[in-house]
Structures are given as structure tokens and as C-alpha cells.
Coordinates of C-alpha atoms in Angstrom, one line a residue:
Chain A
M1 CA 60.0 87.4 112.7
R2 CA 62.3 85.1 110.7
A3 CA 65.3 87.3 111.1
S4 CA 65.0 87.6 114.9
A5 CA 64.6 83.8 115.2
D6 CA 67.8 83.4 113.2
I7 CA 69.7 85.7 115.5
A8 CA 68.4 83.8 118.5
T9 CA 69.5 80.5 117.2
A10 CA 72.8 81.7 115.7
P11 CA 75.8 80.3 117.7
S12 CA 77.4 82.7 120.1
V13 CA 81.0 83.9 119.7
I14 CA 82.3 81.7 122.5
H15 CA 80.5 78.7 120.9
I16 CA 82.1 79.4 117.6
F17 CA 85.5 79.7 119.2
I18 CA 85.2 76.4 120.9
T19 CA 83.9 74.7 117.8
V20 CA 86.8 75.8 115.6
L21 CA 89.3 75.0 118.4
K22 CA 87.8 71.5 118.8
R23 CA 87.8 70.9 115.0
D24 CA 91.5 72.0 114.7
L25 CA 92.6 69.9 117.7
T26 CA 90.8 66.8 116.2
L27 CA 92.4 67.4 112.8
A28 CA 95.8 67.7 114.5
Y29 CA 95.2 64.5 116.5
R30 CA 94.4 62.6 113.3
R31 CA 97.7 63.7 111.7
R32 CA 99.9 62.9 114.7
Q33 CA 103.1 62.6 112.7
D34 CA 102.8 66.2 111.7
L35 CA 102.7 67.1 115.4
V36 CA 105.8 65.1 116.3
N37 CA 108.0 66.5 113.5
P38 CA 108.5 70.0 114.9
M39 CA 109.4 68.5 118.2
I40 CA 112.0 66.2 116.8
F41 CA 113.3 69.1 114.8
F42 CA 113.5 71.1 118.0
I43 CA 115.5 68.5 119.8
I44 CA 117.8 67.9 116.8
V45 CA 118.6 71.6 116.3
V46 CA 119.4 72.0 120.0
S47 CA 121.7 68.9 119.9
L48 CA 123.5 70.3 116.9
F49 CA 125.1 73.1 119.0
P50 CA 127.1 71.0 121.4
L51 CA 128.3 68.9 118.4
G52 CA 128.9 71.9 116.1
V53 CA 130.3 74.5 118.4
S54 CA 131.6 73.1 121.7
P55 CA 130.5 70.5 124.3
E56 CA 132.2 72.5 127.1
K57 CA 130.0 72.9 130.1
S58 CA 130.8 76.6 130.5
F59 CA 129.8 77.3 126.9
L60 CA 126.6 75.4 127.1
Q61 CA 125.6 77.1 130.3
E62 CA 126.3 80.5 128.7
A63 CA 124.5 79.8 125.4
G64 CA 122.0 77.2 126.4
A65 CA 119.0 79.4 126.8
G66 CA 119.6 81.2 123.5
V67 CA 120.0 77.9 121.7
V68 CA 116.7 76.5 123.1
W69 CA 115.0 79.8 122.2
V70 CA 116.3 79.9 118.7
A71 CA 115.4 76.2 118.2
A72 CA 111.8 76.8 119.5
L73 CA 111.5 79.8 117.1
L74 CA 112.6 77.7 114.1
A75 CA 110.3 74.8 115.1
T76 CA 107.3 77.1 115.3
L77 CA 108.3 78.7 112.0
L78 CA 108.4 75.2 110.4
S79 CA 104.9 74.4 111.6
L80 CA 103.4 77.7 110.6
D81 CA 103.1 76.9 106.9
S82 CA 100.4 74.3 107.6
L83 CA 98.3 76.7 109.8
F84 CA 95.9 77.7 107.1
K85 CA 97.3 75.6 104.1
S86 CA 95.2 72.5 104.4
D87 CA 92.0 74.5 105.1
F88 CA 92.8 76.6 102.1
E89 CA 93.4 73.6 99.8
D90 CA 90.1 71.8 100.7
G91 CA 88.1 75.1 100.6
S92 CA 87.0 75.1 104.2
L93 CA 88.9 78.3 104.8
E94 CA 86.6 80.1 102.4
Q95 CA 83.6 78.8 104.3
I96 CA 85.1 80.0 107.5
V97 CA 85.6 83.5 106.0
L98 CA 82.0 83.5 104.7
T99 CA 80.4 82.8 108.1
P100 CA 78.6 85.8 109.7
Q101 CA 80.6 85.4 112.9
P102 CA 83.6 87.7 113.3
L103 CA 86.5 86.2 111.5
F104 CA 89.2 87.2 114.0
I105 CA 87.5 85.0 116.7
M106 CA 87.9 81.9 114.5
V107 CA 91.5 83.0 113.6
L108 CA 92.2 83.3 117.3
A109 CA 90.8 79.8 117.8
K110 CA 93.0 78.4 115.1
I111 CA 96.0 80.1 116.6
S112 CA 95.1 78.7 120.0
A113 CA 94.9 75.2 118.6
H114 CA 98.3 75.8 116.8
W115 CA 99.9 76.9 120.1
L116 CA 98.4 73.9 122.0
V117 CA 99.8 71.4 119.5
T118 CA 103.2 73.1 118.9
G119 CA 104.0 75.6 121.6
V120 CA 103.0 73.5 124.6
P121 CA 105.0 70.5 123.6
L122 CA 108.0 72.7 123.2
I123 CA 107.6 74.1 126.7
I124 CA 107.2 70.6 128.1
L125 CA 110.4 69.4 126.3
S126 CA 112.4 72.4 127.3
P127 CA 113.5 71.2 130.8
I128 CA 115.0 68.0 129.3
L129 CA 117.0 70.1 126.8
G130 CA 117.9 72.5 129.7
V131 CA 119.4 69.6 131.6
M132 CA 121.3 68.5 128.5
M133 CA 122.7 72.0 128.2
H134 CA 123.8 71.9 131.9
L135 CA 121.5 74.8 133.0
E136 CA 120.8 75.3 136.7
F137 CA 117.4 74.2 138.0
E138 CA 116.4 77.8 138.7
T139 CA 117.4 78.9 135.2
I140 CA 115.4 76.1 133.7
K141 CA 112.3 77.3 135.6
V142 CA 112.8 80.8 134.2
L143 CA 113.4 79.4 130.7
M144 CA 110.1 77.6 130.9
L145 CA 108.3 80.7 132.1
T146 CA 109.7 82.8 129.2
L147 CA 108.7 80.1 126.8
L148 CA 105.2 80.1 128.3
L149 CA 104.9 83.8 127.6
G150 CA 106.8 83.7 124.4
T151 CA 105.5 80.8 122.4
P152 CA 102.0 82.2 122.2
V153 CA 103.5 85.3 120.7
L154 CA 105.3 83.2 118.1
S155 CA 102.1 81.5 117.1
L156 CA 100.1 84.8 117.1
V157 CA 102.6 86.8 115.1
G158 CA 103.4 83.9 112.8
A159 CA 99.7 83.6 111.9
I160 CA 99.9 87.0 110.2
G161 CA 102.7 85.7 107.9
A162 CA 100.9 82.4 107.3
A163 CA 97.7 84.3 106.4
L164 CA 99.5 86.6 104.0
T165 CA 101.2 83.8 102.2
V166 CA 98.4 81.2 102.3
G167 CA 97.6 81.1 98.5
L168 CA 101.2 81.4 97.3
R169 CA 103.4 78.7 95.8
V170 CA 106.5 79.9 97.6
G171 CA 104.8 80.1 101.0
G172 CA 107.4 78.4 103.2
V173 CA 110.5 80.5 102.6
L174 CA 108.5 83.7 102.3
I175 CA 106.9 83.2 105.8
S176 CA 110.4 83.1 107.3
L177 CA 111.4 86.3 105.6
L178 CA 108.3 88.1 106.7
I179 CA 108.1 86.8 110.2
L180 CA 111.6 86.4 111.5
P181 CA 112.3 90.1 111.8
L182 CA 109.1 90.4 113.9
Y183 CA 110.3 87.5 116.1
I184 CA 113.5 89.2 117.1
P185 CA 112.2 91.3 120.0
V186 CA 110.6 88.2 121.6
L187 CA 113.9 86.4 121.2
I188 CA 115.9 89.2 122.7
F189 CA 113.6 89.6 125.8
G190 CA 113.2 85.8 126.2
T191 CA 116.9 85.1 126.3
G192 CA 117.6 88.3 128.2
T193 CA 115.3 87.1 131.0
V194 CA 117.1 83.8 131.3
Q195 CA 120.5 85.5 131.2
A196 CA 119.4 87.9 134.0
A197 CA 118.2 84.9 136.1
A198 CA 121.4 83.0 135.5
N199 CA 123.4 86.1 136.8
M200 CA 121.1 86.4 139.8
L201 CA 119.6 89.7 138.6
P202 CA 116.0 90.7 139.1
I203 CA 113.8 89.5 136.2
G204 CA 110.5 91.2 137.0
G205 CA 111.0 94.0 134.4
Y206 CA 111.8 91.5 131.6
I207 CA 108.8 89.3 132.5
A208 CA 106.6 92.4 132.5
L209 CA 107.9 93.4 129.0
M210 CA 107.2 89.9 127.7
G211 CA 103.7 90.0 129.2
A212 CA 103.2 93.4 127.4
I213 CA 104.4 91.9 124.1
F214 CA 102.0 89.0 124.6
A215 CA 99.1 91.3 125.4
L216 CA 99.8 93.4 122.4
S217 CA 100.0 90.5 120.0
L218 CA 97.0 88.8 121.5
T219 CA 94.8 91.9 120.8
M220 CA 96.3 93.0 117.5
S221 CA 97.5 90.0 115.5
P222 CA 94.2 88.1 115.2
L223 CA 92.7 91.2 113.6
A224 CA 95.7 91.6 111.3
A225 CA 95.7 87.9 110.4
A226 CA 92.0 88.0 109.7
A227 CA 92.5 91.0 107.4
A228 CA 95.4 89.2 105.7
L229 CA 93.2 86.1 105.2
R230 CA 90.5 88.1 103.5
I231 CA 93.2 89.7 101.2
S232 CA 94.7 86.3 100.4
L233 CA 91.3 84.8 99.5
S234 CA 90.1 87.8 97.5
N235 CA 91.8 86.7 94.3
Chain B
M1 CA 92.2 120.3 101.6
W2 CA 89.6 117.5 100.9
T3 CA 89.5 118.4 97.2
F4 CA 93.2 117.7 97.1
F5 CA 92.8 114.4 98.8
H6 CA 90.0 113.4 96.4
K7 CA 92.1 114.4 93.4
L8 CA 94.8 112.0 94.6
G9 CA 92.4 109.2 93.7
S10 CA 93.0 109.9 90.1
P11 CA 96.3 108.6 88.8
K12 CA 96.0 110.7 85.7
W13 CA 95.7 113.9 87.7
F14 CA 98.7 112.9 89.8
Y15 CA 100.7 112.0 86.7
D16 CA 100.1 115.4 85.2
I17 CA 100.8 117.4 88.4
S18 CA 103.8 115.4 89.4
G19 CA 105.3 116.1 86.0
K20 CA 105.2 119.7 86.8
W21 CA 106.7 119.2 90.4
L22 CA 109.4 116.9 89.2
P23 CA 111.9 119.4 87.7
W24 CA 111.6 121.6 90.8
F25 CA 112.3 118.8 93.3
A26 CA 115.2 117.6 91.1
V27 CA 116.8 121.0 90.9
I28 CA 116.3 121.8 94.5
S29 CA 117.6 118.5 95.7
A30 CA 120.7 118.7 93.5
L31 CA 121.4 122.2 94.8
L32 CA 120.9 121.3 98.4
L33 CA 122.9 118.1 98.2
V34 CA 125.9 119.8 96.5
L35 CA 125.7 122.8 98.8
G36 CA 125.4 120.6 101.9
S37 CA 128.1 118.2 101.0
I38 CA 130.7 120.9 100.1
W39 CA 129.8 122.9 103.2
G40 CA 129.8 119.8 105.5
L41 CA 132.9 118.1 104.0
A42 CA 135.1 121.2 103.4
F43 CA 134.0 124.1 105.5
A44 CA 132.4 122.8 108.7
P45 CA 134.8 122.8 111.7
A46 CA 136.4 119.5 112.6
D47 CA 135.1 117.8 115.8
Y48 CA 137.4 118.3 118.8
Q49 CA 137.3 114.6 119.7
Q50 CA 136.8 112.8 116.4
G51 CA 138.6 115.1 114.1
N52 CA 137.6 114.8 110.5
S53 CA 136.0 111.4 110.7
F54 CA 132.8 112.8 112.1
R55 CA 132.1 114.3 108.7
I56 CA 130.4 111.1 107.6
I57 CA 127.5 112.3 109.8
Y58 CA 126.4 114.4 106.8
I59 CA 125.5 111.2 104.9
H60 CA 124.7 108.9 107.9
V61 CA 122.1 110.9 109.8
P62 CA 120.0 112.0 106.7
S63 CA 119.9 108.4 105.4
A64 CA 118.9 107.0 108.8
I65 CA 116.2 109.7 109.1
L66 CA 114.9 108.9 105.6
A67 CA 115.0 105.1 106.3
Q68 CA 112.6 105.5 109.2
S69 CA 110.3 108.1 107.8
C70 CA 110.1 106.2 104.5
F71 CA 108.7 103.2 106.5
M72 CA 106.3 105.4 108.3
M73 CA 105.1 106.9 105.0
M74 CA 104.7 103.4 103.6
A75 CA 102.6 102.4 106.6
I76 CA 100.4 105.5 106.3
A77 CA 100.0 105.0 102.6
G78 CA 99.2 101.4 103.2
A79 CA 96.5 102.3 105.7
T80 CA 95.1 104.9 103.2
G81 CA 95.1 102.2 100.5
L82 CA 93.3 99.7 102.7
I83 CA 90.7 102.2 104.0
W84 CA 89.9 104.3 100.9
K85 CA 91.1 101.8 98.3
M86 CA 93.3 104.5 96.7
K87 CA 95.3 103.1 93.8
L88 CA 97.9 105.8 94.2
A89 CA 98.7 104.8 97.8
D90 CA 99.3 101.2 96.6
M91 CA 101.7 102.4 94.0
F92 CA 103.5 104.6 96.5
V93 CA 104.1 101.6 98.8
K94 CA 105.5 99.6 95.9
A95 CA 107.7 102.5 94.7
A96 CA 109.0 103.4 98.2
A97 CA 110.1 99.9 99.5
P98 CA 113.3 99.5 97.5
V99 CA 114.2 103.2 98.0
G100 CA 113.7 102.9 101.8
A101 CA 115.7 99.7 101.8
S102 CA 118.6 101.4 100.1
F103 CA 118.5 104.3 102.6
T104 CA 118.6 101.8 105.5
F105 CA 121.5 100.0 103.9
M106 CA 123.3 103.3 103.4
A107 CA 122.7 104.2 107.1
L108 CA 124.1 100.8 108.2
L109 CA 127.1 101.0 105.8
T110 CA 128.1 104.6 106.7
G111 CA 127.5 103.7 110.4
A112 CA 130.0 100.8 110.0
V113 CA 132.5 103.0 108.3
W114 CA 132.1 105.6 111.1
G115 CA 132.2 103.0 113.8
K116 CA 135.6 101.6 112.8
P117 CA 137.7 104.7 113.7
T118 CA 135.6 105.9 116.6
W119 CA 134.4 102.7 118.4
G120 CA 137.2 100.5 117.0
T121 CA 134.8 98.0 115.4
W122 CA 132.7 97.7 112.3
W123 CA 129.7 96.4 114.0
V124 CA 128.4 96.1 117.6
W125 CA 125.1 94.3 118.6
D126 CA 123.8 97.6 119.9
A127 CA 120.1 98.2 120.2
R128 CA 120.0 100.9 117.6
L129 CA 122.1 99.0 115.1
T130 CA 120.1 95.8 115.6
S131 CA 116.8 97.5 115.2
M132 CA 118.0 99.2 112.0
L133 CA 119.0 95.8 110.7
I134 CA 115.5 94.5 111.5
L135 CA 114.1 97.5 109.6
L136 CA 116.2 96.4 106.6
F137 CA 114.8 92.9 106.9
L138 CA 111.3 94.3 107.0
Y139 CA 111.9 96.2 103.8
F140 CA 113.2 93.0 102.2
G141 CA 110.1 91.1 103.4
I142 CA 107.8 93.7 101.8
M143 CA 109.7 93.6 98.6
A144 CA 109.6 89.8 98.6
L145 CA 105.9 89.8 99.2
Q146 CA 105.3 92.3 96.4
S147 CA 107.2 90.1 93.9
A148 CA 105.6 86.8 95.2
I149 CA 102.0 87.9 94.6
E150 CA 101.2 88.3 90.9
D151 CA 98.0 90.3 91.2
A152 CA 98.9 93.9 91.8
A153 CA 95.9 94.8 94.0
T154 CA 96.4 91.8 96.3
A155 CA 100.1 92.4 96.5
A156 CA 99.5 96.0 97.5
K157 CA 97.0 95.1 100.2
A158 CA 99.2 92.3 101.6
S159 CA 102.2 94.6 101.8
A160 CA 100.1 97.3 103.4
V161 CA 99.2 94.9 106.2
L162 CA 102.8 93.9 106.6
A163 CA 103.9 97.6 106.7
L164 CA 101.4 98.3 109.4
V165 CA 102.5 95.3 111.4
G166 CA 106.1 96.3 110.9
M167 CA 105.4 99.8 112.3
V168 CA 105.9 98.4 115.8
N169 CA 109.7 98.5 115.1
I170 CA 109.8 102.2 114.4
P171 CA 109.3 103.4 118.1
I172 CA 111.8 100.7 119.1
I173 CA 114.4 102.2 116.8
K174 CA 113.5 105.8 117.8
Y175 CA 113.8 105.2 121.5
S176 CA 116.4 102.4 121.6
V177 CA 119.1 104.9 122.4
E178 CA 117.1 106.2 125.4
W179 CA 115.7 103.0 126.7
W180 CA 119.0 101.0 126.6
N181 CA 122.3 102.3 127.6
T182 CA 124.2 101.5 124.5
L183 CA 127.2 102.6 122.5
H184 CA 125.2 104.6 119.9
Q185 CA 124.8 108.3 120.7
P186 CA 121.3 109.8 121.2
A187 CA 119.5 111.7 118.4
T188 CA 121.4 114.6 116.8
F189 CA 118.2 116.5 115.9
T190 CA 115.0 116.9 117.9
L191 CA 112.2 119.2 116.9
T192 CA 111.9 120.8 120.3
E193 CA 115.4 121.4 121.5
K194 CA 118.4 123.2 120.2
P195 CA 121.1 120.9 118.8
A196 CA 124.1 120.3 121.1
M197 CA 126.6 120.9 118.4
P198 CA 127.6 124.4 117.1
A199 CA 125.6 126.1 114.4
E200 CA 128.5 125.8 111.8
M201 CA 128.1 122.0 112.2
W202 CA 124.4 121.5 112.3
I203 CA 123.3 124.0 109.6
P204 CA 125.0 122.0 106.8
L205 CA 123.5 118.8 108.3
L206 CA 120.0 120.4 108.2
V207 CA 120.7 121.3 104.5
M208 CA 121.6 117.7 103.8
V209 CA 118.5 116.4 105.6
I210 CA 116.2 118.6 103.5
G211 CA 118.2 117.8 100.4
F212 CA 117.8 114.1 101.1
Y213 CA 114.0 114.6 101.5
C214 CA 113.9 116.4 98.2
F215 CA 116.0 113.7 96.6
F216 CA 113.7 111.0 98.1
T217 CA 110.6 112.9 96.7
T218 CA 112.2 113.1 93.3
V219 CA 113.0 109.4 93.2
I220 CA 109.6 108.4 94.5
L221 CA 107.8 110.7 92.0
L222 CA 109.8 109.1 89.1
R223 CA 109.1 105.6 90.3
T224 CA 105.4 106.3 91.1
R225 CA 104.9 107.8 87.6
N226 CA 106.5 104.8 86.1
E227 CA 104.2 102.5 88.1
I228 CA 101.2 104.6 87.0
L229 CA 102.1 104.2 83.4
V230 CA 102.5 100.4 83.8
R231 CA 99.3 99.8 85.7
E232 CA 97.1 102.2 83.6
R233 CA 98.6 101.0 80.3
R234 CA 95.1 100.0 79.1
T235 CA 93.5 103.3 79.7
N236 CA 93.0 105.8 76.9
W237 CA 95.0 108.7 78.4
V238 CA 98.2 106.6 78.7
K239 CA 97.7 105.2 75.1
K240 CA 97.3 108.8 73.9
L241 CA 100.3 110.0 75.9
V242 CA 102.5 107.2 74.5
T243 CA 101.3 107.6 70.9
K244 CA 101.7 111.3 71.1
R245 CA 105.3 111.0 72.3
G246 CA 106.0 108.4 69.6
A247 CA 104.7 110.6 66.9
L248 CA 106.9 113.5 67.9

């Protein structure tokens, strides 16, 4: 009797997802400076290239998409360290792992929150940077589309690295070492799409491949990150 | 079959049996490597286009094959370790990572040396080359993770997860030469078709590939046995083994 009543009142999977998402978004809102830092970093990295390499319009048009993509990748990487860290330090991560609901759902919620607070601002900022890099209007639209498909992959795959290194002192550098090789395919297809669009070539195939990468990482990486979290918390 | 698998769960059993295998693998790999290199470097006919510079294939192709299959073996061992909690699989992953990394590095290095006379450049950002470079970074990541986590069991599980995730790169390397039209030539060997080169050229290459596999097995057995001794140092059988050796 008691057990069945427990099951009936236990929160559903969707409810759990929304609860974790809300909690993470609230926490993020309360530490607004942490949200702004990756964005400022993003803008600074992009503006280093015209200063460091060449402010020529032809060079910027050629390299602009790649520069924006690399900067987005680094900005995401910078914010990944904090994905599980504060929850790990105050012990709430252990409570999340101990709940009877499937862990990967809560991990997916945390990743979604991470994407909403880091990935989405990068997408919104990208047209401004595109204009600064003298990209054509059509190219900027494609750049935003690739970032829309690509930044969730960055958050999803990055979560695996963050989960593997959550209890370690050397976390930050190690995440880059583990995750950057896995980011390379997204980077190649992301910039490849924009290059193709700039050269008036069809981009359907590229977009389909990026969608496939997104679908694969959406289904697999929450599971891998959940397994990695359990491993990190086991000692 | 299953008895063998269950026996693998005992490091002591593996230590004993691998001690018996080790001399065989060492001798066979030495023979095959010497035979293959002399045959390939001195007696195989020169290529009609590339002349003698093609002979580096006898090092390049075997190390590239080993680099990829080592990563696959690590992923399979990692999965075995995660599913059946087999200590030996954990030790294999740890033992194999630096070996695989050196084979990858060797494949890249010989590729660069070969690329200079034939393509006219040390390096191109070709799909095959880039994905091999990613493979090298993945090996480095696994090695860094292994050394960053102090607890051996946790380190093994974490690197097993990373090896499984990194497996997505293996099909990309394998099919990169077919999916993208790039500078690197397609595979020299396939299991189903006859090689495109004459028999005098590919038989020494096959000898070298088998020799590399035997060499790999020898090195892995040595490293795994070392790892067994370190991890099982508190057990009675290791203490007995060490004191017996010391007394002799």
C-alpha cells in the first residue's frame, strides 16, 4: 500500500527535468557576473584576430566564420568547469545522484541550463561580431544557424569532460585536453557550412551532418556524463 | 570459452600464463620484424612511380593499423571493465594508452617523412592526417586523466568512459579517405579484396603487420604484468614471488 502511494506521488521525469532546469537557471541568474564573463571573453578573443593577424577586409571575410567559431568554442570551454563544480562543492551533486529518478534526465537538464546561459548569448552576439568581421548578411544568417546547431553539441560533449574531472584539483586544463579533440568535428562542419555558403555552394548536406552530430550527442552524452558523474563521486 | 573469460578475472592466473606466452611472442615478433624489414627494404621491387621512397610503407602502414586497433581494444577493454568490473581490463587500458600513442606518433612521423618527397610537403590538413592527429590527442587525454586521478579504480573507470566516447573518431579515420576526396590514398589492405599492389610488395607488408601485432602484444604483456605486480603488491602471491626471486 505504502509503496504504491509513494510511486503515485513521486515526481514524474518531466517534472524533475523542469525542477532542475529552473534551479540551475535561478542559480545562474543570481551569479550574473559569471554569465557575462564568457561573453566578454568571446568578444575579446574575436577582436584579437584583426589586431593580431590583419585588419584587411578580404582576410576577415575569409577567416571570420572560423574565428567566431573558435572563440565560441573557447568561451564554452571556459564556462564548462563550473557546470558541476559548485554543486559538487556544496554536496548537492551527491543528493542529485542519490535521487531515485534517472540521473541522465537531471544531467540533461543541467546541460540545457548551461546551453541557455552560455550558448544562446553567444548565438545572439554572433551577428554583431559577424558585422565587425565584414561578413555578408547571408553568411551571418548561416553562421547563426550553425551556431544554433553546434553550441548545444559543445555543451553536451563538454558535460562529459566536466563530469569526468569534477572532483579533481587540476580540472580546468584537463577538461580542455579531454574535450577539445572531440570538438574538432563540430568545428570543421560548422566552419565548412559557412565557407560553403560564402562561396554560394549548397549547404544542405553540411546542415544535415551537423543535425546528425547534434542528435547523436543529445542521445548519448547525457548517459555518458551521468556514468562519468557516478564514477567521479564514487571515491 | 567462458572458462577462459572467467579465468581472466584472476590477475594471478594471467600473470602465470602470460609469463609462458611472453618468450614466444617476443621471439616471433623479433623474427617477423627482422624478416619483414629486410625483405621490404632490400628485396621488394621499387615502385614504378615513387621509386625507393615508398619503402617507408613497411613502417607507416603497420603503425597506423596498430594505432587504430589499439584504441579499439582499449574501448572494448574499457567496456569490459565497466560491465564486469574486471581488474585485468582496467590494467590493459592503462598499459595500452602510451603504447597506442607512440604508434600514432610513429604513423604521423613516417607519414610526414613520406609526404615530403611524394606530395612535396611535410604536412597537409587532409582528413586522414587530421583525424589521426585527433587520435593522438585522445590518447594524450586518456593518459592525462589516468595520471590526474589518484585512485586506480576510479582512474580506470574514467578513462574507460573517455575511450568509449573517443571511439566515434575511429570510423571517421577509417572512412575519411572514402568520404572526402583528399590527398591520402585509400587503404592498402582490406579483408575482402586482393591488394592492388603485386605480391612481392604486399607479402613483406603483411609480415610486418603481423610482426607489429606480435610486438604490440609483447609490450602490452610486459606492461600489464608490471601493472599487476604493482597493484597486487599487498597480496600473498606477489609477496611470495618477490621473496622467492630475492632468495635465489
